[in-house]
Amino acid sequence: MHDKGTVAVIGGCGHVGLPLAIVAATHGFETSIVDVNAAAVALVRSGEMPFVEEGADPLLKAALASGRLTATTDAAVVSKADIVVLVIGTPIDEHLTPRPSVILQALAQYRPHFRDGQVLVLRSTVYPGVSAKVQRFFEQEHLDVAVTFCPERIAQGHAIVELASLPQIVSAFSARGLAAAKAFFASFAKSVVVLEPLEAELAKLYSNTYRYVQFATANQFYTIATTYGADYHRIHAAMTHDYPRLAAMPRPGLAAGPCLFKDTMQLSAFSKDQFSLGLAAVWVNEGLPRFLVDQVAKRCELASATVGILGMAFKAETDDIRDSLSYKLKKLLQLEAQRTLCHDPFVRDASFTPLPELIRESDAIVLATPHRAYRDLAIPSDKIVIDVWGIHGSPRAGKQVMS
Ligand SMILES: NC(=O)c1ccc[n+]([C@@H]2O[C@H](COP(=O)([O-])OP(=O)(O)OC[C@H]3O[C@@H](n4cnc5c(N)ncnc54)[C@H](O)[C@@H]3O)[C@@H](O)[C@H]2O)c1
């Protein structure tokens, strides 16, 4: 069925690509996922999501059953698509330097399958200027592929809802590309906002970096208050109570995952490493696990203590452990504590400890991920609890402030 056109999503089994492919198929596009991860392709074909994504399971099954969604490792499907979405990972290297070459290498790999008249939607988060390089790549190959850059801004795990509810930023190097990108995203999104490609690249990096800096602010406030024995969660509740100017102020917590740190470093590299605010945020956010270890050490003899970590995923209600600071916390504890135990209700790992056993065995418990399952957990009062997110336990003092 060619209702609205054909779409191929390169990287379509990933956290960004798969929800987008499902949504495109649901809205009438004949959609092919192409991914190098054969195991993920097999899982998707069988109707199973490879990761936790709110609301995705029934839509995936329905899209497969409708025949509008297929998944393959065969790059040749790209040649059948009117719109090719490229949404592979864009990591930084071991020196925290961006690697824009991954995008150009992927394009070289798919070069035999591109043809005149197609539209490329670059959806990965890229180092500024990469879209222009992609445009030059097709010019040099004498291929009439209209290049667009349309960044993804979903909160991971909520893409199905947010693809429809968030405005989509689109940019392009030609009127044909812009018209096609606008039409594609307008078919399921709330609205479309147009920028120039460099502006759109910066808008994406600024969005993530701004969040990262906000989290760092919350984390630094938390460490200052805690160092002086004050309850930051009480302070936060009081500051934000009926005070609109601080309504969006985040709570403290381990700020991690595959995007925020990486994109802050991409912006730092683009600013010729003059991004002092971003680098300060890295220092604060990456330093929080050490601060939490020190909080445990202040209250017990670490060398003879068992410390339990609740939550290994980088964010609540997901199974995604990519760049999770829970693992940094674990490594730091393993240097000093007698034993370190880990638990996560979403992450499968044979080395983890069942929850009742972790609570029983631990002298101290660090709530590292604010999964709902931990909120009302009964933890005996003789255990030390480090609750950086302020989600657990004794009545939050903020309630007293507001009463
Ligand atoms: N995860 C998020 O919440 C999020 C949000 C906004 C933007 N982004 C950006 O989107 C991009 C993708 O992130 P992600 O989290 O989906 O990554 P991911 O690792 O979950 O998915 C990438 C997918 O691409 C596949 N892949 C890699 N190389 C390929 C190739 N040459 N051909 C076909 N498939 C290939 C991988 O197998 C994987 O399935 C990154 O640039 C990221 O910064 C991510």
mmCIF file of C-alpha atoms and ligand atoms in Angstrom, residues 10-17 34-37 40 51 87-90 106 109-110 123-126 152-157 204 208 258-259 262-263 320 322, ligand 1:
data_model
loop_
_atom_site.group_PDB
_atom_site.id
_atom_site.type_symbol
_atom_site.label_atom_id
_atom_site.label_comp_id
_atom_site.label_asym_id
_atom_site.label_seq_id
_atom_site.Cartn_x
_atom_site.Cartn_y
_atom_site.Cartn_z
ATOM 1 C CA ILE A 10 18.512 3.527 8.714
ATOM 2 C CA GLY A 11 19.189 2.737 12.384
ATOM 3 C CA GLY A 12 15.518 1.862 12.663
ATOM 4 C CA CYS A 13 15.898 -0.571 15.559
ATOM 5 C CA GLY A 14 17.358 2.111 17.838
ATOM 6 C CA HIS A 15 15.764 4.142 20.598
ATOM 7 C CA VAL A 16 14.988 7.013 18.227
ATOM 8 C CA GLY A 17 14.605 5.158 14.944
ATOM 9 C CA VAL A 34 17.130 -1.178 8.048
ATOM 10 C CA ASP A 35 19.573 -1.905 10.838
ATOM 11 C CA VAL A 36 22.938 -3.668 11.166
ATOM 12 C CA ASN A 37 21.834 -5.276 14.436
ATOM 13 C CA ALA A 40 17.218 -6.461 17.063
ATOM 14 C CA PHE A 51 13.752 -1.903 24.781
ATOM 15 C CA VAL A 87 19.351 7.966 12.778
ATOM 16 C CA ILE A 88 22.412 6.063 13.917
ATOM 17 C CA GLY A 89 24.406 6.790 17.086
ATOM 18 C CA THR A 90 26.819 9.747 17.050
ATOM 19 C CA ALA A 106 27.313 5.273 6.926
ATOM 20 C CA GLN A 109 28.045 2.368 2.947
ATOM 21 C CA TYR A 110 24.532 3.120 1.630
ATOM 22 C CA ARG A 123 17.786 12.703 12.450
ATOM 23 C CA SER A 124 20.894 11.884 14.496
ATOM 24 C CA THR A 125 22.233 14.629 16.758
ATOM 25 C CA VAL A 126 25.277 15.919 14.910
ATOM 26 C CA GLU A 152 14.880 14.492 17.491
ATOM 27 C CA ARG A 153 13.962 16.036 20.866
ATOM 28 C CA ILE A 154 11.946 13.270 22.551
ATOM 29 C CA ALA A 155 12.517 12.152 26.136
ATOM 30 C CA GLN A 156 13.709 8.600 25.791
ATOM 31 C CA GLY A 157 11.014 6.070 26.587
ATOM 32 C CA LYS A 204 19.395 20.454 19.239
ATOM 33 C CA ASN A 208 20.268 19.001 25.560
ATOM 34 C CA PRO A 258 23.645 8.563 26.049
ATOM 35 C CA CYS A 259 22.854 12.163 25.076
ATOM 36 C CA LYS A 262 27.837 13.631 24.862
ATOM 37 C CA ASP A 263 26.030 16.615 23.380
ATOM 38 C CA ASP A 320 18.635 1.626 29.305
ATOM 39 C CA ARG A 322 23.939 3.430 28.435
HETATM 40 N N1 LIG B 1 18.092 8.193 22.790
HETATM 41 C C1 LIG B 1 17.491 9.368 22.812
HETATM 42 O O1 LIG B 1 16.655 9.662 23.660
HETATM 43 C C2 LIG B 1 17.809 10.402 21.751
HETATM 44 C C3 LIG B 1 17.010 11.553 21.701
HETATM 45 C C4 LIG B 1 17.254 12.484 20.719
HETATM 46 C C5 LIG B 1 18.308 12.282 19.824
HETATM 47 N N2 LIG B 1 19.094 11.159 19.900
HETATM 48 C C6 LIG B 1 20.160 10.965 18.903
HETATM 49 O O2 LIG B 1 19.684 10.010 17.967
HETATM 50 C C7 LIG B 1 20.789 9.240 17.483
HETATM 51 C C8 LIG B 1 20.509 7.760 17.706
HETATM 52 O O3 LIG B 1 20.403 7.538 19.107
HETATM 53 P P1 LIG B 1 19.738 6.218 19.672
HETATM 54 O O4 LIG B 1 19.614 6.408 21.145
HETATM 55 O O5 LIG B 1 18.551 5.846 18.887
HETATM 56 O O6 LIG B 1 20.890 5.161 19.387
HETATM 57 P P2 LIG B 1 20.729 3.576 19.375
HETATM 58 O O7 LIG B 1 22.098 3.052 19.578
HETATM 59 O O8 LIG B 1 19.630 3.174 20.284
HETATM 60 O O9 LIG B 1 20.248 3.276 17.893
HETATM 61 C C9 LIG B 1 21.087 3.361 16.776
HETATM 62 C C10 LIG B 1 20.743 2.203 15.864
HETATM 63 O O10 LIG B 1 21.515 2.364 14.665
HETATM 64 C C11 LIG B 1 21.955 1.076 14.259
HETATM 65 N N3 LIG B 1 23.063 1.309 13.350
HETATM 66 C C12 LIG B 1 24.303 1.759 13.619
HETATM 67 N N4 LIG B 1 25.019 1.871 12.487
HETATM 68 C C13 LIG B 1 24.197 1.509 11.474
HETATM 69 C C14 LIG B 1 24.343 1.420 10.074
HETATM 70 N N5 LIG B 1 25.493 1.757 9.473
HETATM 71 N N6 LIG B 1 23.290 0.990 9.338
HETATM 72 C C15 LIG B 1 22.108 0.644 9.939
HETATM 73 N N7 LIG B 1 21.924 0.695 11.267
HETATM 74 C C16 LIG B 1 22.954 1.131 12.020
HETATM 75 C C17 LIG B 1 22.286 0.362 15.553
HETATM 76 O O11 LIG B 1 22.319 -1.031 15.386
HETATM 77 C C18 LIG B 1 21.123 0.833 16.448
HETATM 78 O O12 LIG B 1 20.021 -0.048 16.364
HETATM 79 C C19 LIG B 1 22.024 9.771 18.191
HETATM 80 O O13 LIG B 1 22.624 10.760 17.374
HETATM 81 C C20 LIG B 1 21.459 10.402 19.438
HETATM 82 O O14 LIG B 1 22.288 11.404 19.947
HETATM 83 C C21 LIG B 1 18.841 10.213 20.835
#
